[in-house]
PDB file of C-alpha atoms in Angstrom:
ATOM      1  CA  MET Q   1     -20.505 148.616  32.683  1.00  0.00           C
ATOM      2  CA  ARG Q   2     -19.917 148.908  36.139  1.00  0.00           C
ATOM      3  CA  ASP Q   3     -19.084 145.799  38.743  1.00  0.00           C
ATOM      4  CA  THR Q   4     -22.349 145.258  40.022  1.00  0.00           C
ATOM      5  CA  ARG Q   5     -24.252 142.357  41.096  1.00  0.00           C
ATOM      6  CA  GLU Q   6     -26.464 141.943  38.251  1.00  0.00           C
ATOM      7  CA  SER Q   7     -23.566 142.117  35.668  1.00  0.00           C
ATOM      8  CA  ARG Q   8     -22.014 139.704  37.322  1.00  0.00           C
ATOM      9  CA  LEU Q   9     -24.874 137.160  37.273  1.00  0.00           C
ATOM     10  CA  LEU Q  10     -25.749 138.636  33.654  1.00  0.00           C
ATOM     11  CA  LEU Q  11     -21.855 137.380  32.941  1.00  0.00           C
ATOM     12  CA  VAL Q  12     -22.604 133.955  34.674  1.00  0.00           C
ATOM     13  CA  LEU Q  13     -25.991 133.529  32.550  1.00  0.00           C
ATOM     14  CA  LEU Q  14     -24.433 134.353  29.242  1.00  0.00           C
ATOM     15  CA  ILE Q  15     -21.936 132.053  30.146  1.00  0.00           C
ATOM     16  CA  ALA Q  16     -24.320 129.070  31.052  1.00  0.00           C
ATOM     17  CA  ILE Q  17     -26.101 129.707  27.880  1.00  0.00           C
ATOM     18  CA  ALA Q  18     -23.079 129.332  25.646  1.00  0.00           C
ATOM     19  CA  PHE Q  19     -22.116 126.370  27.161  1.00  0.00           C
ATOM     20  CA  ALA Q  20     -25.565 125.025  27.000  1.00  0.00           C
ATOM     21  CA  LEU Q  21     -25.950 125.407  23.367  1.00  0.00           C
ATOM     22  CA  ILE Q  22     -22.114 123.965  23.255  1.00  0.00           C
ATOM     23  CA  THR Q  23     -23.638 121.190  24.250  1.00  0.00           C
ATOM     24  CA  VAL Q  24     -27.096 121.206  22.431  1.00  0.00           C
ATOM     25  CA  ASP Q  25     -25.038 121.229  18.872  1.00  0.00           C
ATOM     26  CA  ILE Q  26     -22.456 118.802  19.798  1.00  0.00           C
ATOM     27  CA  ARG Q  27     -24.755 116.450  20.782  1.00  0.00           C
ATOM     28  CA  GLY Q  28     -26.908 116.939  18.253  1.00  0.00           C
ATOM     29  CA  GLY Q  29     -24.558 116.424  15.332  1.00  0.00           C
ATOM     30  CA  GLU Q  30     -26.265 117.419  12.139  1.00  0.00           C
ATOM     31  CA  GLN Q  31     -29.554 117.322  13.561  1.00  0.00           C
ATOM     32  CA  SER Q  32     -28.820 119.395  16.066  1.00  0.00           C
ATOM     33  CA  PRO Q  33     -31.402 122.072  16.085  1.00  0.00           C
ATOM     34  CA  LEU Q  34     -28.772 124.598  15.587  1.00  0.00           C
ATOM     35  CA  ASP Q  35     -28.274 124.036  11.893  1.00  0.00           C
ATOM     36  CA  GLY Q  36     -30.249 126.542  10.709  1.00  0.00           C
ATOM     37  CA  VAL Q  37     -28.285 128.918  12.450  1.00  0.00           C
ATOM     38  CA  ARG Q  38     -25.077 127.475  11.105  1.00  0.00           C
ATOM     39  CA  HIS Q  39     -26.298 127.977   7.486  1.00  0.00           C
ATOM     40  CA  ALA Q  40     -27.434 131.398   8.097  1.00  0.00           C
ATOM     41  CA  ALA Q  41     -23.960 132.502   9.782  1.00  0.00           C
ATOM     42  CA  ALA Q  42     -22.971 130.735   6.815  1.00  0.00           C
ATOM     43  CA  SER Q  43     -24.106 133.099   4.383  1.00  0.00           C
ATOM     44  CA  ALA Q  44     -23.166 136.013   6.798  1.00  0.00           C
ATOM     45  CA  PHE Q  45     -19.968 135.107   7.873  1.00  0.00           C
ATOM     46  CA  GLY Q  46     -18.886 133.661   4.695  1.00  0.00           C
ATOM     47  CA  PRO Q  47     -18.455 136.394   2.270  1.00  0.00           C
ATOM     48  CA  VAL Q  48     -16.623 138.401   5.350  1.00  0.00           C
ATOM     49  CA  GLU Q  49     -13.982 135.494   5.562  1.00  0.00           C
ATOM     50  CA  LYS Q  50     -13.539 135.386   1.814  1.00  0.00           C
ATOM     51  CA  GLY Q  51     -13.160 138.749   1.408  1.00  0.00           C
ATOM     52  CA  VAL Q  52     -10.178 139.333   4.496  1.00  0.00           C
ATOM     53  CA  ALA Q  53      -8.563 136.029   3.045  1.00  0.00           C
ATOM     54  CA  ALA Q  54      -8.353 137.718  -0.687  1.00  0.00           C
ATOM     55  CA  ALA Q  55      -7.276 140.840   0.615  1.00  0.00           C
ATOM     56  CA  VAL Q  56      -4.164 139.331   2.116  1.00  0.00           C
ATOM     57  CA  ASP Q  57      -3.576 136.557  -0.123  1.00  0.00           C
ATOM     58  CA  PRO Q  58      -1.972 137.772  -3.457  1.00  0.00           C
ATOM     59  CA  VAL Q  59      -2.185 134.471  -4.937  1.00  0.00           C
ATOM     60  CA  GLY Q  60      -5.834 134.052  -4.663  1.00  0.00           C
ATOM     61  CA  GLU Q  61      -6.481 134.270  -8.490  1.00  0.00           C
ATOM     62  CA  ALA Q  62      -3.440 132.021  -9.775  1.00  0.00           C
ATOM     63  CA  VAL Q  63      -5.386 128.830  -6.853  1.00  0.00           C
ATOM     64  CA  ALA Q  64      -8.635 129.541  -8.685  1.00  0.00           C
ATOM     65  CA  ALA Q  65      -7.528 128.773 -11.852  1.00  0.00           C
ATOM     66  CA  VAL Q  66      -7.624 124.557 -10.778  1.00  0.00           C
ATOM     67  CA  ARG Q  67     -11.250 125.000  -9.698  1.00  0.00           C
ATOM     68  CA  ASP Q  68     -12.116 122.448 -11.674  1.00  0.00           C
ATOM     69  CA  SER Q  69      -9.801 119.663 -12.965  1.00  0.00           C
ATOM     70  CA  GLY Q  70     -11.558 118.855 -16.617  1.00  0.00           C
ATOM     71  CA  ASP Q  71     -13.515 116.292 -18.469  1.00  0.00           C
ATOM     72  CA  ARG Q  72     -12.422 112.699 -16.971  1.00  0.00           C
ATOM     73  CA  SER Q  73     -11.247 111.849 -20.747  1.00  0.00           C
ATOM     74  CA  SER Q  74      -8.918 114.145 -20.569  1.00  0.00           C
ATOM     75  CA  ARG Q  75      -8.104 115.238 -17.076  1.00  0.00           C
ATOM     76  CA  ILE Q  76      -4.367 114.057 -16.860  1.00  0.00           C
ATOM     77  CA  ALA Q  77      -3.382 116.786 -19.536  1.00  0.00           C
ATOM     78  CA  GLU Q  78      -6.010 119.437 -18.528  1.00  0.00           C
ATOM     79  CA  LEU Q  79      -4.318 118.845 -14.809  1.00  0.00           C
ATOM     80  CA  GLU Q  80      -0.861 119.343 -16.604  1.00  0.00           C
ATOM     81  CA  ARG Q  81      -2.065 122.383 -18.791  1.00  0.00           C
ATOM     82  CA  GLU Q  82      -3.497 124.077 -15.675  1.00  0.00           C
ATOM     83  CA  ASN Q  83       0.109 123.272 -13.290  1.00  0.00           C
ATOM     84  CA  THR Q  84       2.188 124.897 -15.761  1.00  0.00           C
ATOM     85  CA  ALA Q  85       0.036 127.999 -15.890  1.00  0.00           C
ATOM     86  CA  LEU Q  86       0.005 127.971 -12.387  1.00  0.00           C
ATOM     87  CA  LYS Q  87       3.934 127.608 -11.843  1.00  0.00           C
ATOM     88  CA  GLN Q  88       3.752 130.703 -13.860  1.00  0.00           C
ATOM     89  CA  ARG Q  89       1.949 132.933 -12.260  1.00  0.00           C
ATOM     90  CA  LEU Q  90       2.422 131.846  -8.599  1.00  0.00           C
ATOM     91  CA  GLY Q  91       5.804 133.427  -9.188  1.00  0.00           C
ATOM     92  CA  SER Q  92       9.143 132.350  -7.133  1.00  0.00           C
ATOM     93  CA  ASP Q  93       9.218 133.283  -3.417  1.00  0.00           C
ATOM     94  CA  ASP Q  94       8.928 130.866  -0.940  1.00  0.00           C
ATOM     95  CA  ARG Q  95       5.956 130.956   0.359  1.00  0.00           C
ATOM     96  CA  ASN Q  96       4.726 130.227  -3.367  1.00  0.00           C
ATOM     97  CA  ARG Q  97       6.591 127.592  -4.124  1.00  0.00           C
ATOM     98  CA  GLY Q  98       5.456 125.782  -0.795  1.00  0.00           C
ATOM     99  CA  ARG Q  99       2.276 126.235  -2.305  1.00  0.00           C
ATOM    100  CA  LEU Q 100       2.865 125.422  -5.518  1.00  0.00           C
ATOM    101  CA  ARG Q 101       4.518 122.220  -4.284  1.00  0.00           C
ATOM    102  CA  GLU Q 102       0.882 121.188  -2.772  1.00  0.00           C
ATOM    103  CA  LEU Q 103      -0.739 122.339  -6.243  1.00  0.00           C
ATOM    104  CA  ASP Q 104       1.202 119.538  -7.906  1.00  0.00           C
ATOM    105  CA  ALA Q 105       0.361 116.902  -5.531  1.00  0.00           C
ATOM    106  CA  MET Q 106      -3.243 117.914  -5.204  1.00  0.00           C
ATOM    107  CA  LEU Q 107      -3.090 117.511  -9.063  1.00  0.00           C
ATOM    108  CA  LYS Q 108      -1.547 114.120  -9.066  1.00  0.00           C
ATOM    109  CA  THR Q 109      -3.528 112.454  -6.456  1.00  0.00           C
ATOM    110  CA  ALA Q 110      -6.832 113.748  -8.297  1.00  0.00           C
ATOM    111  CA  GLY Q 111      -5.329 112.312 -11.498  1.00  0.00           C
ATOM    112  CA  ARG Q 112      -4.213 108.814 -10.065  1.00  0.00           C
ATOM    113  CA  GLY Q 113      -7.563 108.296  -8.725  1.00  0.00           C
ATOM    114  CA  GLN Q 114      -9.640 110.078 -11.286  1.00  0.00           C
ATOM    115  CA  TYR Q 115     -11.334 112.598  -8.849  1.00  0.00           C
ATOM    116  CA  GLY Q 116     -12.652 115.217 -10.313  1.00  0.00           C
ATOM    117  CA  ILE Q 117     -12.198 118.251  -7.981  1.00  0.00           C
ATOM    118  CA  LYS Q 118     -12.464 121.985  -7.380  1.00  0.00           C
ATOM    119  CA  GLY Q 119      -9.454 123.754  -5.874  1.00  0.00           C
ATOM    120  CA  ALA Q 120     -10.303 125.849  -2.540  1.00  0.00           C
ATOM    121  CA  GLN Q 121      -8.188 127.560  -0.110  1.00  0.00           C
ATOM    122  CA  VAL Q 122      -8.680 127.504   3.546  1.00  0.00           C
ATOM    123  CA  ILE Q 123      -9.457 131.099   4.688  1.00  0.00           C
ATOM    124  CA  ALA Q 124     -10.345 130.320   8.509  1.00  0.00           C
ATOM    125  CA  ILE Q 125      -9.950 127.569  11.250  1.00  0.00           C
ATOM    126  CA  GLY Q 126     -12.998 126.936  13.255  1.00  0.00           C
ATOM    127  CA  ALA Q 127     -16.190 128.054  11.435  1.00  0.00           C
ATOM    128  CA  ALA Q 128     -17.983 130.925  13.165  1.00  0.00           C
ATOM    129  CA  GLN Q 129     -21.010 128.537  12.937  1.00  0.00           C
ATOM    130  CA  GLY Q 130     -20.126 125.606  14.588  1.00  0.00           C
ATOM    131  CA  PHE Q 131     -17.937 124.090  17.320  1.00  0.00           C
ATOM    132  CA  SER Q 132     -15.994 121.112  15.891  1.00  0.00           C
ATOM    133  CA  TRP Q 133     -12.623 120.287  14.376  1.00  0.00           C
ATOM    134  CA  THR Q 134     -13.372 122.572  11.199  1.00  0.00           C
ATOM    135  CA  VAL Q 135     -11.646 125.023   8.100  1.00  0.00           C
ATOM    136  CA  THR Q 136     -13.718 127.391   5.969  1.00  0.00           C
ATOM    137  CA  ILE Q 137     -12.607 127.004   2.607  1.00  0.00           C
ATOM    138  CA  ASP Q 138     -13.487 129.565  -0.089  1.00  0.00           C
ATOM    139  CA  ILE Q 139     -15.994 128.092  -2.474  1.00  0.00           C
ATOM    140  CA  GLY Q 140     -19.882 126.863  -1.677  1.00  0.00           C
ATOM    141  CA  ALA Q 141     -22.722 126.297  -3.444  1.00  0.00           C
ATOM    142  CA  ASN Q 142     -22.100 128.728  -6.593  1.00  0.00           C
ATOM    143  CA  ASP Q 143     -19.000 126.943  -7.487  1.00  0.00           C
ATOM    144  CA  GLY Q 144     -20.948 123.323  -6.964  1.00  0.00           C
ATOM    145  CA  VAL Q 145     -20.049 122.862  -3.498  1.00  0.00           C
ATOM    146  CA  ARG Q 146     -22.554 120.245  -1.697  1.00  0.00           C
ATOM    147  CA  ARG Q 147     -22.753 118.503   1.495  1.00  0.00           C
ATOM    148  CA  ASP Q 148     -21.640 115.612   2.358  1.00  0.00           C
ATOM    149  CA  MET Q 149     -18.502 115.738  -0.658  1.00  0.00           C
ATOM    150  CA  THR Q 150     -14.690 114.466   0.044  1.00  0.00           C
ATOM    151  CA  VAL Q 151     -12.112 116.713   0.758  1.00  0.00           C
ATOM    152  CA  LEU Q 152      -8.629 115.794   0.270  1.00  0.00           C
ATOM    153  CA  ASN Q 153      -5.074 117.624  -0.749  1.00  0.00           C
ATOM    154  CA  GLY Q 154      -1.826 116.277  -2.128  1.00  0.00           C
ATOM    155  CA  ASP Q 155      -1.261 114.078   1.473  1.00  0.00           C
ATOM    156  CA  GLY Q 156      -4.607 112.223   1.331  1.00  0.00           C
ATOM    157  CA  LEU Q 157      -8.029 112.620   3.027  1.00  0.00           C
ATOM    158  CA  VAL Q 158      -8.726 116.058   4.687  1.00  0.00           C
ATOM    159  CA  GLY Q 159     -12.473 115.458   5.188  1.00  0.00           C
ATOM    160  CA  ARG Q 160     -15.779 116.200   4.248  1.00  0.00           C
ATOM    161  CA  VAL Q 161     -18.262 119.475   3.536  1.00  0.00           C
ATOM    162  CA  THR Q 162     -20.751 119.600   5.916  1.00  0.00           C
ATOM    163  CA  THR Q 163     -22.042 123.079   5.876  1.00  0.00           C
ATOM    164  CA  VAL Q 164     -22.657 125.216   2.295  1.00  0.00           C
ATOM    165  CA  GLY Q 165     -22.963 128.644   1.955  1.00  0.00           C
ATOM    166  CA  PRO Q 166     -23.438 130.854  -1.217  1.00  0.00           C
ATOM    167  CA  GLY Q 167     -19.377 131.556  -1.884  1.00  0.00           C
ATOM    168  CA  THR Q 168     -17.690 129.288   1.600  1.00  0.00           C
ATOM    169  CA  ALA Q 169     -18.317 126.275   2.962  1.00  0.00           C
ATOM    170  CA  THR Q 170     -17.289 124.253   6.337  1.00  0.00           C
ATOM    171  CA  VAL Q 171     -15.355 121.254   6.407  1.00  0.00           C
ATOM    172  CA  LEU Q 172     -15.409 118.773   9.474  1.00  0.00           C
ATOM    173  CA  LEU Q 173     -11.660 117.884   9.458  1.00  0.00           C
ATOM    174  CA  ALA Q 174     -10.957 113.680   9.930  1.00  0.00           C
ATOM    175  CA  SER Q 175      -9.280 114.412  13.445  1.00  0.00           C
ATOM    176  CA  ASP Q 176     -12.938 115.783  14.869  1.00  0.00           C
ATOM    177  CA  PRO Q 177     -13.905 113.139  17.514  1.00  0.00           C
ATOM    178  CA  LYS Q 178     -17.263 112.932  15.921  1.00  0.00           C
ATOM    179  CA  PHE Q 179     -15.634 112.075  12.626  1.00  0.00           C
ATOM    180  CA  THR Q 180     -16.043 108.601  10.693  1.00  0.00           C
ATOM    181  CA  VAL Q 181     -15.142 106.899   7.628  1.00  0.00           C
ATOM    182  CA  GLY Q 182     -15.115 103.457   6.249  1.00  0.00           C
ATOM    183  CA  THR Q 183     -11.575 102.232   5.482  1.00  0.00           C
ATOM    184  CA  ARG Q 184      -9.823  99.508   3.374  1.00  0.00           C
ATOM    185  CA  MET Q 185      -6.461  98.073   4.109  1.00  0.00           C
ATOM    186  CA  GLU Q 186      -3.962  98.232   1.725  1.00  0.00           C
ATOM    187  CA  LYS Q 187      -3.345  94.195   0.056  1.00  0.00           C
ATOM    188  CA  THR Q 188      -5.121  92.574   1.947  1.00  0.00           C
ATOM    189  CA  GLY Q 189      -8.080  94.812   1.398  1.00  0.00           C
ATOM    190  CA  GLU Q 190      -9.508  94.466   5.720  1.00  0.00           C
ATOM    191  CA  ILE Q 191     -12.610  96.665   6.150  1.00  0.00           C
ATOM    192  CA  GLY Q 192     -12.730  99.123   9.232  1.00  0.00           C
ATOM    193  CA  PHE Q 193     -13.873 101.964  10.661  1.00  0.00           C
ATOM    194  CA  ALA Q 194     -11.591 104.930  11.240  1.00  0.00           C
ATOM    195  CA  ASN Q 195     -12.849 107.342  14.032  1.00  0.00           C
ATOM    196  CA  GLY Q 196     -11.013 110.908  14.605  1.00  0.00           C
ATOM    197  CA  GLN Q 197      -9.727 111.377  18.331  1.00  0.00           C
ATOM    198  CA  GLY Q 198      -8.512 115.424  18.584  1.00  0.00           C
ATOM    199  CA  ASP Q 199      -4.590 114.600  18.159  1.00  0.00           C
ATOM    200  CA  SER Q 200      -2.635 113.255  15.709  1.00  0.00           C
ATOM    201  CA  SER Q 201      -3.524 109.602  15.303  1.00  0.00           C
ATOM    202  CA  LEU Q 202      -6.792 107.816  14.416  1.00  0.00           C
ATOM    203  CA  ARG Q 203      -8.485 105.286  16.271  1.00  0.00           C
ATOM    204  CA  VAL Q 204      -9.749 101.777  13.814  1.00  0.00           C
ATOM    205  CA  GLU Q 205     -11.448  99.074  14.572  1.00  0.00           C
ATOM    206  CA  LEU Q 206     -11.249  96.156  11.553  1.00  0.00           C
ATOM    207  CA  LEU Q 207     -14.344  93.929  11.422  1.00  0.00           C
ATOM    208  CA  ASN Q 208     -12.132  90.422  11.149  1.00  0.00           C
ATOM    209  CA  GLY Q 209     -10.833  90.795  14.959  1.00  0.00           C
ATOM    210  CA  LYS Q 210      -8.118  87.770  13.743  1.00  0.00           C
ATOM    211  CA  ALA Q 211      -6.832  90.292  10.935  1.00  0.00           C
ATOM    212  CA  THR Q 212      -2.935  90.080  10.286  1.00  0.00           C
ATOM    213  CA  VAL Q 213      -1.876  93.769  10.654  1.00  0.00           C
ATOM    214  CA  ARG Q 214       1.164  95.465  10.711  1.00  0.00           C
ATOM    215  CA  LYS Q 215       3.350  98.690  11.833  1.00  0.00           C
ATOM    216  CA  GLY Q 216       3.373 100.755   8.513  1.00  0.00           C
ATOM    217  CA  ASP Q 217       0.582  99.187   6.948  1.00  0.00           C
ATOM    218  CA  ARG Q 218      -1.257 101.400   4.679  1.00  0.00           C
ATOM    219  CA  LEU Q 219      -5.369 102.315   4.775  1.00  0.00           C
ATOM    220  CA  VAL Q 220      -7.469 104.123   1.498  1.00  0.00           C
ATOM    221  CA  THR Q 221     -11.233 105.562   1.978  1.00  0.00           C
ATOM    222  CA  PHE Q 222     -13.360 102.441   1.625  1.00  0.00           C
ATOM    223  CA  GLY Q 223     -15.780 104.643   0.142  1.00  0.00           C
ATOM    224  CA  SER Q 224     -19.736 105.560   0.811  1.00  0.00           C
ATOM    225  CA  SER Q 225     -23.057 104.748  -1.504  1.00  0.00           C
ATOM    226  CA  ARG Q 226     -23.529 106.780  -4.271  1.00  0.00           C
ATOM    227  CA  ASP Q 227     -20.187 108.693  -3.190  1.00  0.00           C
ATOM    228  CA  LYS Q 228     -21.443 110.129  -0.337  1.00  0.00           C
ATOM    229  CA  PRO Q 229     -20.235 111.316   2.070  1.00  0.00           C
ATOM    230  CA  PHE Q 230     -16.849 109.394   0.676  1.00  0.00           C
ATOM    231  CA  VAL Q 231     -15.193 108.418  -2.073  1.00  0.00           C
ATOM    232  CA  ALA Q 232     -13.041 105.168  -2.610  1.00  0.00           C
ATOM    233  CA  GLY Q 233      -9.398 104.925  -2.873  1.00  0.00           C
ATOM    234  CA  VAL Q 234      -8.185 108.543  -0.847  1.00  0.00           C
ATOM    235  CA  PRO Q 235      -5.429 107.853   1.245  1.00  0.00           C
ATOM    236  CA  VAL Q 236      -6.079 107.782   4.969  1.00  0.00           C
ATOM    237  CA  GLY Q 237      -2.689 106.840   7.095  1.00  0.00           C
ATOM    238  CA  GLU Q 238      -0.463 104.548   8.045  1.00  0.00           C
ATOM    239  CA  VAL Q 239      -0.559 102.258  11.328  1.00  0.00           C
ATOM    240  CA  THR Q 240       1.288 103.201  13.789  1.00  0.00           C
ATOM    241  CA  HIS Q 241      -0.129 100.428  16.449  1.00  0.00           C
ATOM    242  CA  VAL Q 242      -1.619  97.504  16.945  1.00  0.00           C
ATOM    243  CA  GLU Q 243      -3.156  96.503  20.282  1.00  0.00           C
ATOM    244  CA  PRO Q 244      -2.995  93.062  20.580  1.00  0.00           C
ATOM    245  CA  ALA Q 245      -5.579  90.230  19.157  1.00  0.00           C
ATOM    246  CA  GLY Q 246      -8.269  89.442  22.242  1.00  0.00           C
ATOM    247  CA  GLY Q 247     -10.146  86.980  20.746  1.00  0.00           C
ATOM    248  CA  GLY Q 248     -12.714  89.768  20.406  1.00  0.00           C
ATOM    249  CA  LEU Q 249     -14.672  90.441  17.082  1.00  0.00           C
ATOM    250  CA  THR Q 250     -12.827  93.457  16.166  1.00  0.00           C
ATOM    251  CA  ARG Q 251      -9.200  94.453  16.140  1.00  0.00           C
ATOM    252  CA  THR Q 252      -8.045  98.094  16.849  1.00  0.00           C
ATOM    253  CA  LEU Q 253      -5.036 100.165  15.540  1.00  0.00           C
ATOM    254  CA  LEU Q 254      -3.915 103.877  15.769  1.00  0.00           C
ATOM    255  CA  VAL Q 255      -3.071 105.495  12.453  1.00  0.00           C
ATOM    256  CA  ARG Q 256      -1.095 108.056  11.441  1.00  0.00           C
ATOM    257  CA  PRO Q 257      -2.976 110.704   9.097  1.00  0.00           C
ATOM    258  CA  PHE Q 258      -1.119 111.391   6.013  1.00  0.00           C
ATOM    259  CA  VAL Q 259      -2.860 115.035   6.059  1.00  0.00           C
ATOM    260  CA  GLY Q 260      -1.143 117.308   8.852  1.00  0.00           C
ATOM    261  CA  PHE Q 261      -4.645 119.358   9.932  1.00  0.00           C
ATOM    262  CA  SER Q 262      -2.335 121.782  11.583  1.00  0.00           C
ATOM    263  CA  LYS Q 263      -1.092 123.544   8.601  1.00  0.00           C
ATOM    264  CA  LEU Q 264      -3.654 123.114   5.550  1.00  0.00           C
ATOM    265  CA  ASP Q 265      -3.563 125.779   2.999  1.00  0.00           C
ATOM    266  CA  LEU Q 266      -4.909 124.305  -0.374  1.00  0.00           C
ATOM    267  CA  VAL Q 267      -7.802 121.758  -1.103  1.00  0.00           C
ATOM    268  CA  GLY Q 268      -9.829 119.958  -3.454  1.00  0.00           C
ATOM    269  CA  VAL Q 269     -13.434 118.994  -3.043  1.00  0.00           C
ATOM    270  CA  VAL Q 270     -14.564 116.237  -5.023  1.00  0.00           C
ATOM    271  CA  VAL Q 271     -17.616 116.797  -7.182  1.00  0.00           C
ATOM    272  CA  GLU Q 272     -17.008 113.892  -9.828  1.00  0.00           C
ATOM    273  CA  ALA Q 273     -16.580 110.237  -8.658  1.00  0.00           C
ATOM    274  CA  PRO Q 274     -14.601 108.078 -10.467  1.00  0.00           C
ATOM    275  CA  HIS Q 275     -15.978 105.286 -12.674  1.00  0.00           C
ATOM    276  CA  GLU Q 276     -14.504 102.473 -10.524  1.00  0.00           C
ATOM    277  CA  ASP Q 277     -12.920 102.144  -7.357  1.00  0.00           C
ATOM    278  CA  PRO Q 278      -8.941 103.076  -7.618  1.00  0.00           C
ATOM    279  CA  ARG Q 279      -8.608 100.668  -4.492  1.00  0.00           C
ATOM    280  CA  ASP Q 280      -4.682 101.199  -3.544  1.00  0.00           C
ATOM    281  CA  THR Q 281      -3.586 103.391  -6.896  1.00  0.00           C
ATOM    282  CA  VAL Q 282      -3.462 106.634  -5.178  1.00  0.00           C
ATOM    283  CA  LEU Q 283      -1.061 105.279  -2.357  1.00  0.00           C
ATOM    284  CA  PRO Q 284       2.064 106.398  -3.413  1.00  0.00           C
ATOM    285  CA  PRO Q 285       5.017 104.020  -3.550  1.00  0.00           C
ATOM    286  CA  LYS Q 286       6.743 102.788  -0.453  1.00  0.00           C
ATOM    287  CA  PRO Q 287      10.325 103.844  -0.386  1.00  0.00           C
ATOM    288  CA  GLU Q 288      12.928 100.905  -1.239  1.00  0.00           C
ATOM    289  CA  ALA Q 289      14.642  99.674   1.625  1.00  0.00           C
ATOM    290  CA  PRO Q 290      18.100 100.562   1.738  1.00  0.00           C
ATOM    291  CA  LYS Q 291      20.579  97.946   0.483  1.00  0.00           C
ATOM    292  CA  PRO Q 292      23.334  96.445   2.774  1.00  0.00           C
ATOM    293  CA  ALA Q 293      26.488  97.901   1.660  1.00  0.00           C
ATOM    294  CA  PRO Q 294      28.977  94.861   0.263  1.00  0.00           C
ATOM    295  CA  THR Q 295      31.123  93.481   3.221  1.00  0.00           C
ATOM    296  CA  MET Q 296      34.544  93.378   1.945  1.00  0.00           C
ATOM    297  CA  THR Q 297      36.224  89.913   2.034  1.00  0.00           C
ATOM    298  CA  VAL Q 298      40.151  89.671   1.719  1.00  0.00           C
ATOM    299  CA  THR Q 299      41.284  86.083   1.583  1.00  0.00           C
ATOM    300  CA  VAL Q 300      44.904  85.962   2.182  1.00  0.00           C
ATOM    301  CA  THR Q 301      47.002  82.541   1.328  1.00  0.00           C
ATOM    302  CA  PRO Q 302      49.966  82.105   3.043  1.00  0.00           C
ATOM    303  CA  SER Q 303      53.192  81.341   0.925  1.00  0.00           C
ATOM    304  CA  PRO Q 304      54.860  77.837   1.186  1.00  0.00           C
ATOM    305  CA  SER Q 305      58.002  78.551   3.355  1.00  0.00           C
ATOM    306  CA  ALA Q 306      61.591  78.148   1.324  1.00  0.00           C
ATOM    307  CA  LYS Q 307      63.148  74.977   1.627  1.00  0.00           C
ATOM    308  CA  PRO Q 308      66.537  74.359   3.951  1.00  0.00           C
ATOM    309  CA  GLN Q 309      69.780  74.606   1.865  1.00  0.00           C
ATOM    310  CA  ASP Q 310      71.926  70.953   2.355  1.00  0.00           C
TER     311      ASP Q 310
END
């Protein structure tokens, strides 16, 4: 196209339309008028993203072995059998060993919380059908995935499903500024709400403005009505900063999420919630504080001086 006045005006118009659509989509959230477009795009682009990921990923079939974590009554034993099979299929190269550790951690998290999960791979960052902090995973409606299901990995809460296509789904990450999840403090049970901030921290507002909170305290998900969009007990993060109590009705915390959102690979969609709230049981044990080295004490006893001879 020649650089004419008309072409420049057309370019400016297209940019203005794009920003307008982004603004409408962000402000509309789940009720966005573009929601139908997102669903259509998921159906259109999902198979392409899934096909490209399968072509470049030699261990895709192995990950598919953990699509379903088994019946609740025998889940842990089933997870152990699947884990053994995966170890044999994934091989021994460095990348696959790292992915195997991710699978190990995710299966153990599901077992501790008694979550029924379907394993998935992240195949795209930033979904084609939206403008949020999202990832696309390689399972969808054909695999039993539905909107507003919890997504986790071996470290903790990843996000929730927002859009579902036949073979892929979009996950809104907990780091997204529009993301909100109810939380519960470990041990004390204090309840609050965590919001993404688009960076490495979550901002949590505790409902009790006089709550006693310390750096290093941990949080899990509180759970939602009928377990959607969040099941209870999923690890969220660790307190890094407590703002001074100013006599307000709430208490503000900054929380470092357990999940590294910039390096997501294998995740699990919770398709079956636990019968009982696991509370703090899914959190890993805290490392023991190092014991102080024993102090050596040397006692010197002076010997009696010799008596002078006569």
